[in-house]
XYZ file of C-alpha atoms in Angstrom:
704
model
C -0.070 0.262 0.058
C 1.282 3.500 -0.856
C 0.772 6.258 1.651
C -0.315 9.187 0.069
C 1.307 12.885 0.700
C 0.111 16.209 0.086
C -0.547 19.391 2.321
C -3.060 19.445 5.278
C -2.037 15.901 7.322
C 1.474 17.006 8.756
C 0.776 20.724 9.200
C -0.164 21.745 12.676
C -3.890 23.248 12.383
C -6.317 24.643 15.171
C -10.045 22.704 16.578
C -11.889 23.509 13.732
C -14.346 23.753 16.610
C -12.434 25.742 18.766
C -13.834 28.820 18.498
C -17.615 26.440 18.938
C -16.237 25.834 22.548
C -14.383 28.823 23.372
C -17.829 31.191 23.255
C -20.017 28.686 24.327
C -21.700 27.437 20.934
C -20.472 24.088 21.407
C -23.239 22.526 23.345
C -22.736 19.568 25.487
C -24.331 16.928 25.924
C -25.828 18.332 29.466
C -26.256 21.170 28.130
C -29.016 21.107 25.037
C -32.197 22.552 25.951
C -35.425 19.712 25.913
C -39.515 21.536 26.029
C -41.221 19.458 28.820
C -37.723 18.087 29.856
C -37.663 15.638 32.751
C -34.931 15.067 34.970
C -33.770 11.947 36.441
C -31.600 11.234 39.964
C -30.028 7.935 40.972
C -29.691 6.638 43.892
C -27.030 4.245 45.107
C -26.719 1.649 47.381
C -25.084 2.456 50.987
C -24.805 -1.174 51.120
C -22.121 -2.858 49.854
C -23.499 -6.724 49.554
C -27.320 -8.050 50.421
C -30.717 -7.411 49.182
C -33.636 -4.795 48.663
C -36.238 -5.400 51.484
C -37.875 -1.840 50.670
C -38.404 1.878 49.146
C -40.064 4.103 51.492
C -41.528 5.720 48.072
C -44.512 7.078 49.245
C -42.941 10.345 50.956
C -41.056 10.328 47.708
C -43.548 10.893 45.650
C -45.315 13.461 47.257
C -41.945 15.811 47.364
C -42.514 18.580 44.783
C -42.195 18.299 41.450
C -41.598 14.804 41.658
C -42.922 12.541 38.678
C -41.973 9.009 39.707
C -39.472 6.611 41.686
C -38.152 3.399 38.987
C -37.109 0.654 41.088
C -36.645 -3.318 41.234
C -40.496 -3.210 41.549
C -41.629 -1.192 38.774
C -39.514 -0.285 36.267
C -39.378 -1.747 32.384
C -37.548 -5.716 31.958
C -34.138 -5.676 30.294
C -32.663 -8.505 28.110
C -29.026 -9.307 28.910
C -28.575 -12.517 26.938
C -26.595 -11.056 24.356
C -23.160 -10.642 22.880
C -22.234 -6.883 23.070
C -18.752 -4.901 22.506
C -16.168 -7.452 21.111
C -18.294 -10.011 21.882
C -18.943 -9.687 25.602
C -22.057 -10.064 27.690
C -22.783 -6.271 29.382
C -22.246 -5.698 32.695
C -24.946 -6.166 34.382
C -24.822 -3.365 36.730
C -26.542 -1.710 33.421
C -29.753 -3.422 33.549
C -31.053 -1.113 36.258
C -33.648 -2.205 38.289
C -34.405 -5.421 37.679
C -34.087 -7.563 41.130
C -33.574 -6.529 44.980
C -30.148 -8.304 44.306
C -27.194 -5.095 45.877
C -24.069 -6.456 44.433
C -21.245 -3.480 45.420
C -21.764 -0.399 47.170
C -22.638 2.490 44.879
C -25.251 -0.255 43.533
C -28.174 1.637 41.607
C -31.482 0.368 43.459
C -33.605 3.728 42.098
C -34.741 7.145 39.834
C -36.397 9.701 41.043
C -37.301 12.048 38.093
C -38.685 15.053 38.957
C -39.821 18.226 37.501
C -36.621 20.212 38.086
C -32.643 18.802 38.973
C -32.925 20.110 42.149
C -36.323 18.667 43.198
C -35.130 15.182 41.383
C -31.783 15.410 44.417
C -33.863 16.733 47.503
C -35.842 13.836 46.580
C -33.485 11.262 45.635
C -32.036 12.589 48.421
C -34.586 12.070 51.187
C -35.239 8.110 49.640
C -35.289 6.265 52.245
C -34.037 2.459 51.329
C -33.829 -0.480 53.953
C -31.687 -3.625 52.642
C -30.649 -6.895 53.819
C -27.127 -6.463 54.559
C -24.937 -9.281 54.240
C -20.589 -10.016 55.023
C -18.470 -8.827 51.461
C -15.406 -9.511 51.035
C -13.117 -5.668 49.249
C -9.670 -6.391 50.315
C -7.225 -7.126 46.927
C -3.739 -7.769 47.502
C -0.863 -10.039 45.707
C -2.558 -13.102 48.243
C -5.742 -13.278 46.621
C -3.274 -15.316 44.109
C -4.657 -18.839 44.771
C -8.327 -18.464 43.747
C -7.064 -16.157 40.594
C -8.225 -17.394 37.413
C -7.348 -15.979 33.977
C -9.339 -14.179 31.570
C -8.806 -13.940 28.112
C -10.082 -10.117 28.158
C -9.522 -8.355 24.277
C -5.771 -10.048 24.130
C -4.861 -13.899 25.550
C -5.261 -13.536 29.191
C -2.107 -16.665 29.504
C 0.912 -16.363 26.326
C 3.903 -19.483 27.170
C 7.159 -19.707 25.005
C 9.744 -21.531 25.960
C 10.969 -22.975 29.115
C 10.895 -20.616 31.353
C 12.441 -22.111 34.925
C 15.066 -23.968 32.895
C 16.625 -20.729 31.682
C 15.851 -19.105 34.942
C 18.667 -21.868 36.511
C 20.703 -20.950 33.568
C 20.793 -17.079 34.129
C 23.370 -15.237 35.719
C 21.209 -12.874 36.882
C 18.225 -12.838 38.141
C 15.874 -10.243 38.994
C 12.259 -11.846 40.895
C 10.236 -8.541 42.426
C 6.652 -7.554 42.868
C 5.129 -5.037 41.737
C 1.677 -2.670 42.787
C -0.306 -0.205 41.472
C -3.323 1.267 43.467
C -6.971 1.607 41.267
C -7.330 4.773 39.595
C -9.968 6.431 38.025
C -10.872 8.538 34.975
C -12.721 11.673 35.874
C -13.354 13.488 32.863
C -13.921 17.597 32.807
C -17.633 16.447 31.215
C -19.838 14.205 33.648
C -21.212 11.451 32.001
C -24.913 12.467 31.191
C -27.942 11.374 28.612
C -30.944 12.570 27.296
C -33.735 10.260 26.238
C -36.986 10.979 24.431
C -38.949 9.390 21.870
C -40.372 11.130 19.293
C -41.990 9.465 16.261
C -41.829 5.939 17.403
C -38.495 6.467 17.368
C -36.392 6.316 20.743
C -32.937 9.374 20.399
C -30.867 9.340 22.901
C -28.699 12.503 23.144
C -25.209 11.681 25.050
C -21.717 11.639 25.991
C -20.016 8.622 24.406
C -16.857 7.212 22.485
C -19.039 5.894 20.589
C -23.015 6.501 19.267
C -22.741 3.238 16.863
C -22.064 1.055 20.143
C -24.805 2.953 22.543
C -27.372 2.506 20.092
C -26.415 -1.239 19.451
C -26.695 -1.836 23.393
C -29.530 0.191 24.288
C -31.415 -1.615 21.409
C -30.396 -4.798 22.505
C -31.500 -4.005 26.402
C -35.282 -3.388 25.691
C -35.654 -5.336 22.529
C -35.823 -2.868 19.993
C -35.853 -3.247 16.036
C -31.389 -1.151 15.654
C -32.845 1.202 12.912
C -35.860 2.217 15.603
C -33.157 4.344 17.636
C -29.818 7.033 17.465
C -28.058 8.333 19.426
C -26.588 10.983 19.254
C -23.244 12.683 20.472
C -21.374 15.942 18.784
C -18.941 17.080 21.723
C -17.355 14.752 24.591
C -15.892 16.797 27.387
C -13.300 13.610 27.820
C -13.711 9.862 27.705
C -10.409 7.878 28.671
C -12.192 4.544 28.336
C -15.210 5.555 30.617
C -18.148 7.208 28.231
C -19.282 3.736 27.286
C -22.956 2.092 28.100
C -23.524 3.224 31.868
C -26.573 3.504 34.328
C -27.689 6.814 33.029
C -28.334 6.194 29.215
C -30.225 3.108 30.844
C -32.153 5.084 33.460
C -33.412 7.781 31.007
C -34.770 6.050 28.591
C -36.750 4.010 31.464
C -37.806 7.223 32.380
C -38.306 8.759 29.411
C -41.045 4.990 28.168
C -43.084 5.096 31.667
C -43.189 9.035 31.528
C -43.381 9.418 27.964
C -41.423 12.884 27.405
C -37.689 13.168 27.486
C -35.681 12.387 30.692
C -32.195 13.704 31.728
C -29.602 11.899 33.833
C -26.785 13.492 35.138
C -23.740 11.661 37.233
C -22.382 13.603 39.547
C -18.861 13.662 40.573
C -19.190 11.367 43.203
C -21.334 9.188 41.623
C -18.476 8.493 38.960
C -16.291 7.125 41.037
C -18.974 3.828 41.607
C -20.840 3.907 38.094
C -18.485 4.754 35.207
C -15.689 2.240 35.705
C -11.647 3.040 36.965
C -8.642 1.306 36.084
C -8.303 -2.393 38.387
C -5.992 -2.551 41.034
C -2.494 -4.474 40.104
C -0.587 -7.181 41.674
C 2.371 -7.892 39.045
C 5.123 -10.563 39.341
C 8.054 -10.090 37.110
C 11.184 -12.415 37.006
C 13.822 -11.951 34.398
C 16.927 -13.749 34.379
C 19.845 -12.396 32.296
C 23.017 -13.890 31.057
C 26.577 -11.237 32.888
C 26.428 -9.535 28.912
C 22.609 -7.680 29.874
C 21.253 -10.525 27.548
C 17.874 -11.873 28.664
C 17.279 -15.746 28.604
C 13.928 -15.762 30.597
C 10.634 -13.716 30.626
C 8.486 -13.927 33.322
C 5.303 -11.149 34.010
C 2.415 -12.606 36.104
C -0.395 -10.161 37.056
C -3.062 -9.904 39.261
C -6.385 -7.234 39.088
C -10.041 -7.373 41.066
C -13.266 -7.529 38.994
C -16.992 -6.947 40.274
C -19.147 -10.555 41.601
C -21.305 -10.094 38.759
C -18.871 -8.355 35.752
C -15.337 -10.740 34.242
C -12.739 -7.879 33.043
C -9.435 -8.458 33.472
C -6.776 -5.514 33.353
C -4.249 -7.273 30.649
C -1.001 -5.657 32.329
C 1.070 -8.820 31.915
C 0.519 -8.442 27.731
C 2.239 -5.207 27.642
C 5.328 -7.759 27.995
C 4.495 -9.558 25.068
C 6.198 -7.051 22.034
C 8.560 -5.631 24.026
C 12.370 -7.842 24.088
C 13.785 -10.986 23.088
C 13.930 -13.680 25.104
C 14.238 -17.374 25.127
C 11.453 -18.019 28.181
C 9.037 -15.673 27.741
C 5.759 -16.502 30.270
C 2.516 -13.706 30.700
C -0.159 -14.113 32.364
C -2.540 -12.059 33.612
C -5.661 -13.481 35.800
C -8.970 -11.605 38.213
C -10.414 -12.468 41.582
C -14.057 -11.356 41.597
C -14.249 -9.233 44.537
C -17.871 -7.115 46.031
C -16.251 -4.027 44.093
C -17.759 -2.377 41.649
C -16.436 -3.591 37.434
C -13.868 -2.370 36.574
C -12.806 -0.783 32.774
C -11.313 0.274 30.188
C -9.188 3.211 31.353
C -6.725 4.976 28.583
C -4.014 2.888 27.578
C -5.577 -0.617 29.378
C -2.704 -3.286 30.676
C -0.069 -1.385 29.066
C -0.412 1.782 31.912
C 0.168 -0.919 35.022
C 2.360 -3.143 33.793
C 4.447 -0.756 32.039
C 5.337 0.529 34.982
C 6.538 -2.559 36.674
C 8.194 -4.430 33.304
C 10.274 -0.807 32.434
C 10.661 -0.323 35.944
C 12.280 -4.606 36.241
C 14.291 -3.501 33.258
C 15.853 -0.694 35.224
C 16.393 -2.771 38.384
C 18.633 -5.529 36.349
C 20.189 -2.901 34.332
C 21.365 -2.113 37.584
C 22.121 -5.352 38.111
C 23.734 -6.330 34.832
C 26.091 -2.537 36.491
C 24.700 -1.507 32.339
C 23.099 1.545 31.509
C 19.573 1.438 31.188
C 19.124 1.796 27.424
C 22.067 -0.004 26.093
C 20.555 -2.851 28.517
C 17.207 -2.418 25.798
C 19.431 -2.090 22.579
C 20.713 -5.822 23.606
C 17.628 -7.096 24.286
C 15.839 -5.439 21.112
C 13.878 -8.625 18.755
C 14.006 -8.936 14.923
C 10.288 -10.564 15.321
C 7.532 -10.581 17.977
C 9.254 -12.269 20.588
C 6.015 -14.129 21.211
C 4.389 -14.024 17.841
C 7.545 -14.680 15.857
C 5.570 -12.549 13.480
C 7.273 -9.516 11.647
C 7.249 -6.376 13.077
C 5.183 -3.383 10.736
C 7.833 -1.119 12.042
C 9.752 -0.592 14.730
C 11.576 2.153 15.692
C 11.886 2.220 19.718
C 15.926 2.497 19.520
C 15.878 5.663 17.267
C 13.580 6.875 20.045
C 15.583 5.746 22.720
C 19.006 7.372 21.222
C 17.224 10.888 19.461
C 15.165 11.233 23.097
C 19.093 10.308 24.847
C 20.729 13.054 23.125
C 18.222 15.717 23.774
C 17.655 15.050 27.485
C 22.036 14.995 27.298
C 22.057 11.175 29.079
C 24.882 11.292 28.456
C 26.262 13.335 31.016
C 24.425 10.695 33.368
C 26.387 9.775 36.364
C 25.082 6.175 36.583
C 25.715 6.211 39.956
C 22.211 6.931 43.262
C 21.891 9.731 44.576
C 25.265 11.449 44.108
C 23.469 14.600 42.385
C 21.976 16.925 44.582
C 21.097 20.822 43.933
C 20.777 22.513 47.731
C 18.707 20.408 49.836
C 17.572 18.163 46.501
C 18.192 14.729 45.649
C 18.970 14.902 41.773
C 17.814 11.898 39.562
C 16.837 11.183 36.347
C 14.880 8.278 35.135
C 14.039 6.182 31.876
C 11.443 4.030 29.684
C 10.299 2.624 27.083
C 6.636 2.731 25.632
C 4.660 0.400 23.361
C 0.723 0.578 22.252
C -0.927 -1.662 19.647
C -1.176 0.181 16.337
C -4.908 -1.073 14.715
C -7.603 -0.611 12.815
C -10.506 -1.603 12.572
C -14.016 -1.280 9.783
C -15.866 2.314 9.262
C -17.697 3.785 6.383
C -17.405 7.147 5.292
C -19.327 8.790 3.112
C -18.150 12.300 1.484
C -20.629 14.049 -0.795
C -19.661 16.946 -3.384
C -22.084 19.997 -3.030
C -23.398 21.884 -5.417
C -21.352 25.030 -3.499
C -18.125 23.922 -4.220
C -18.256 22.179 -0.843
C -17.745 18.333 0.450
C -19.192 17.062 3.398
C -17.483 13.750 4.635
C -20.575 11.789 7.571
C -18.765 9.574 9.325
C -20.077 8.302 12.725
C -16.676 9.340 14.497
C -16.129 10.657 18.342
C -14.142 13.658 19.266
C -13.250 12.889 23.068
C -11.541 15.790 23.129
C -8.571 14.682 20.990
C -9.030 16.622 18.168
C -10.559 13.921 15.153
C -12.794 16.177 13.320
C -9.777 18.493 13.072
C -7.509 16.152 11.888
C -10.962 13.765 9.318
C -10.431 17.374 7.676
C -6.836 17.638 7.220
C -7.308 13.983 5.778
C -9.976 14.595 3.555
C -8.748 17.813 2.058
C -6.182 15.955 1.102
C -7.977 13.066 -0.447
C -9.591 15.459 -1.947
C -7.088 17.207 -2.624
C -8.433 20.957 -1.747
C -7.834 23.330 0.800
C -9.093 22.163 3.992
C -12.081 25.534 4.275
C -13.672 23.311 1.751
C -14.298 20.658 3.906
C -17.208 20.189 6.711
C -17.240 17.053 8.785
C -19.979 15.807 10.356
C -19.252 13.351 13.474
C -21.659 11.706 16.621
C -24.316 9.881 14.985
C -25.495 6.365 15.352
C -27.871 7.256 11.906
C -24.187 8.059 10.229
C -23.536 4.960 10.072
C -20.969 1.901 11.456
C -17.798 3.258 12.412
C -15.245 2.277 15.293
C -15.478 3.930 18.341
C -13.392 6.376 19.887
C -11.087 3.780 21.862
C -7.463 1.609 21.637
C -5.723 4.270 19.650
C -7.388 3.878 16.776
C -10.029 6.026 16.281
C -8.124 8.367 13.796
C -6.871 5.325 12.274
C -10.167 3.667 11.099
C -12.190 6.842 10.594
C -9.465 8.855 8.180
C -9.128 5.147 6.349
C -12.638 5.448 5.293
C -12.821 8.892 4.454
C -9.262 8.054 1.983
C -11.323 6.039 0.310
C -14.107 7.749 -0.365
C -13.104 10.802 -0.850
C -10.523 9.227 -3.612
C -13.158 7.374 -5.258
C -15.162 11.149 -5.300
C -12.274 12.614 -6.473
C -11.495 10.128 -9.136
C -15.070 10.344 -10.408
C -15.577 14.516 -10.607
C -14.931 15.272 -13.824
C -13.364 18.937 -14.128
C -15.476 21.139 -14.352
C -18.758 18.775 -14.080
C -21.688 20.356 -12.931
C -23.303 19.018 -9.556
C -27.337 18.008 -9.229
C -28.487 20.455 -6.391
C -28.888 17.332 -3.906
C -24.905 16.971 -4.363
C -22.668 13.858 -5.460
C -22.533 11.385 -2.777
C -20.026 8.413 -2.585
C -19.790 5.748 0.594
C -17.016 3.527 1.643
C -16.529 0.933 3.948
C -12.845 -0.778 4.778
C -14.005 -4.053 6.217
C -12.470 -5.396 3.575
C -9.350 -3.664 3.517
C -8.430 -4.347 6.607
C -9.399 -7.459 6.506
C -6.863 -8.055 4.158
C -3.678 -6.515 5.989
C -0.583 -9.089 6.195
C -0.154 -10.743 9.572
C 2.200 -8.435 11.530
C 2.729 -6.773 14.976
C 2.003 -3.575 14.402
C 2.917 -0.790 17.887
C 3.639 2.772 18.970
C 6.393 3.195 20.291
C 8.383 5.949 22.304
C 10.959 6.442 24.992
C 10.395 8.737 28.019
C 12.648 10.369 29.963
C 12.611 12.202 33.363
C 14.459 14.395 35.820
C 13.510 14.678 39.237
C 13.924 16.251 42.546
C 13.239 15.036 46.668
C 13.309 16.173 49.683
C 14.902 13.733 51.857
C 13.684 15.492 54.826
C 10.060 15.776 53.435
C 9.559 13.164 51.162
C 8.673 15.327 48.810
C 9.195 14.609 45.019
C 9.215 17.057 41.896
C 9.388 16.364 38.779
C 11.856 19.507 36.910
C 11.183 17.795 33.302
C 10.375 15.121 30.756
C 10.507 13.946 27.508
C 9.014 12.001 25.312
C 9.896 11.078 21.992
C 7.741 9.179 20.200
C 7.798 6.366 16.827
C 3.599 6.490 16.383
C 2.852 7.065 12.489
C 2.279 9.874 11.055
C 2.148 13.080 12.686
C -1.608 14.406 10.447
C -1.589 17.101 13.129
C 1.351 18.025 14.950
C -0.910 20.709 17.393
C -3.075 18.110 18.501
C -1.120 15.878 18.303
C 1.699 16.997 20.933
C -1.509 18.375 23.588
C -1.892 14.538 23.131
C 1.564 13.195 24.400
C 1.937 15.562 26.736
C -1.377 14.573 28.243
C -0.491 11.423 28.894
C 3.006 12.382 30.332
C 0.380 14.406 32.797
C -0.797 11.378 33.688
C 1.976 9.516 34.087
C 3.064 12.128 36.859
C -0.283 12.254 38.466
C 0.135 8.083 38.577
C 3.204 8.263 40.237
C 3.073 10.628 42.280
C -0.458 11.954 43.301
C -3.219 8.686 42.019
C -4.577 6.553 44.456
C -8.178 5.717 45.632
C -8.432 3.801 48.877
C -11.559 1.237 49.785
C -12.560 1.313 53.322
C -12.712 -2.404 54.277
C -15.853 -1.774 56.874
C -18.649 -0.266 54.010
C -16.559 -0.993 51.140
C -16.804 2.167 49.995
C -13.826 4.953 48.772
C -12.678 7.443 50.805
C -12.767 10.625 49.252
C -14.377 9.999 46.561
C -14.193 13.118 44.347
C -11.789 15.770 43.437
C -10.552 16.781 47.189
C -10.252 13.374 47.815
C -8.999 11.831 45.529
C -5.522 13.652 44.358
C -4.430 14.187 40.698
C -1.891 16.060 39.534
C -2.222 20.244 39.627
C -0.502 22.400 37.610
C 2.099 22.947 40.753
C 2.826 19.748 39.754
C 3.644 19.125 36.367
C 6.593 20.481 34.849
C 8.366 21.216 31.373
C 7.354 18.178 29.098
C 8.439 17.905 25.699
C 6.404 15.350 23.224
C 8.638 14.742 19.523
C 8.677 11.978 17.472
C 10.489 10.088 14.624
C 10.045 9.715 11.246
C 7.283 6.668 11.199
C 4.636 5.891 8.941
C 2.989 3.166 8.790
C 3.579 1.852 5.148
C 0.006 -0.526 6.051
C -2.300 2.435 6.105
C -3.241 4.884 3.445
C -2.565 7.837 5.533
C 0.885 6.041 7.439
C -1.507 6.243 10.271
C -0.593 4.042 13.622
C -2.564 5.713 16.653
C -1.427 8.278 19.791
C -3.930 8.218 21.954
C -2.882 6.341 24.363
C 1.157 5.895 23.908
C 2.033 8.466 26.276
C 1.165 7.737 29.416
C 2.909 4.378 28.926
C 6.149 3.713 30.369
C 5.837 7.636 32.148
C 5.265 6.003 35.556
C 8.338 3.739 35.449
C 10.513 6.570 34.093
C 9.426 9.487 36.987
C 10.019 5.986 39.749
C 13.868 5.304 37.993
C 14.545 8.917 38.598
C 13.439 9.070 42.182
C 15.887 5.703 42.685
C 19.132 7.280 40.263
C 17.989 10.688 43.339
C 17.616 8.244 46.169
C 18.884 5.089 45.974
C 15.622 3.501 47.696
C 13.714 1.288 44.766
C 9.798 2.490 45.111
C 7.658 -0.594 43.502
C 3.736 0.863 44.449
C 2.971 3.521 43.551
C 2.114 6.330 43.984
C 6.117 7.565 45.205
C 3.901 9.356 47.734
C 6.260 11.368 50.570
C 5.671 8.739 53.614
C 6.840 6.377 51.284
C 9.943 8.013 50.438
C 10.356 8.608 54.158
C 10.890 4.894 54.749
C 14.330 4.446 56.773
C 16.294 1.979 53.878
C 15.705 -1.201 52.373
C 13.191 -1.457 48.843
C 9.671 0.894 49.568
């Protein structure tokens, strides 16, 4: 396949919807007005396991403005016997009010609907719910390994190559270490919100989601509707990071709109999002590495344990992050789950790779220390020629190029490898590095491109712009394919009526959509005779990339990167400050450098947050979270974010029509490990448990 090079792709372009967003003209899901709009407020359980014995609904129904209280005794019935996204059964948490069981604290037990959101909230907070409480278990740790089992998620749970124990026994240097990451939450700026209404026998849902065709399909299945009778719109989305799929608020809005026969809006509060919007599971990971004296790996084992709910299986495939990174004679990886009385985790930016890279890249740093090697040199010595486990050729692999360019720009050659020797006043200084990788995939999508009578072009594709700049990127792609200026192109997205297309997830959105847009635009351009008249309705060409993507040769396709961090540590207070970061990425052809850099820097900033701040802690007595809000759950603030540079090397994918790979998630991968490795270099103390809190830094001696 030949990559097309023209004028717009690769040039920095401000967001085409930017003016609308900063002036308030862009309406988000919770802002769009509807006549006779009613408001729903979810009531969540205050126990972690048990049954709803009774609800005192009569006093609530008599409160001002209250229209209905939906619960397990009167809510519409739904069907969960179907295969949803990726063939997975739906999480029973979205099947609202179908029984009296409570599976975790924060389980939806009722929806109060009123004329205003204030009335709905007051009534919901007044509703008395009586429970038959049962003992619960929410305690997660590596000691639960004996109860765990392997699970295939969006990749195989267990992959093994070679005789691990024999290679470890033959190794001159062996590392056996355990690493942990805590429960982490997405917290997009815009909360989850949906409005449902029936219009002319058709269900319409205005939502904030990462794929309208996904949400429309799930709602059609749940409510046993003809898919053609469901329309979901989601034009502007204020962040998602994996959390904005099908959740309780959409289902509750549809139920209430069906019962009341008027539009109903349900918006989650920030606190409710900690129970209902998914999260990244905590992980307990064990890495065993065996190497020759020169650092060549003979054995690599990466085992990861995560929790899931008692009612639904979800695996955080952290061990899978090791399968494509380094060559080893024996290569064993396994991701396992243990079921507890907690909400179901979900995809969160770089699922698997973010926590997995912390363990793997920290372990590589430890191995380099034991072998007396520079951490970059160790990685170079273990660079694979083909997929370490699959044996497949790489589509392209420029990881070492990233390390060399990053080392040059970061000043790595001047680094004293000894830990704890650099100071700046009271601060100990250190530098660290880590590798990054994320799969580069594409999924079938459809697109329509219309040549309008006025000389402009309209692109219609069911993409989702969750803040990434996808709408702008597709404008650039279409302009090049049509050989016109960008101001002649309009892009319409976020409407299930536009047809099937990939969701915004897995760093596959822009690549999948751009492929479909390019195919339709190329065909349209070639079919238009110069100077030909365009009829008033325009001329439209529609594409479907199913066949083209299905014909791709099997390869290991990934984006790669090298992360560098410098930290300052105050040994008297335990304070850690990241002073600078640099990320160099090989992530395909960069469509829009302006928004791409935003994505990389955003991911790296999240890596700082992951390394030093983020930690959701559950109370074993209640089963709930301490501080389930942005006061109690700490994230990196402006004062925590230093000078961050992100750049890239030339790395177009030869198998993609535009050369795209995908960049949405790789920025966070390896970032936390680079910070942790820098903290070791500053202090001589290895931190294997995130976040690196001041109290952990102050722990006397040994590894933390």
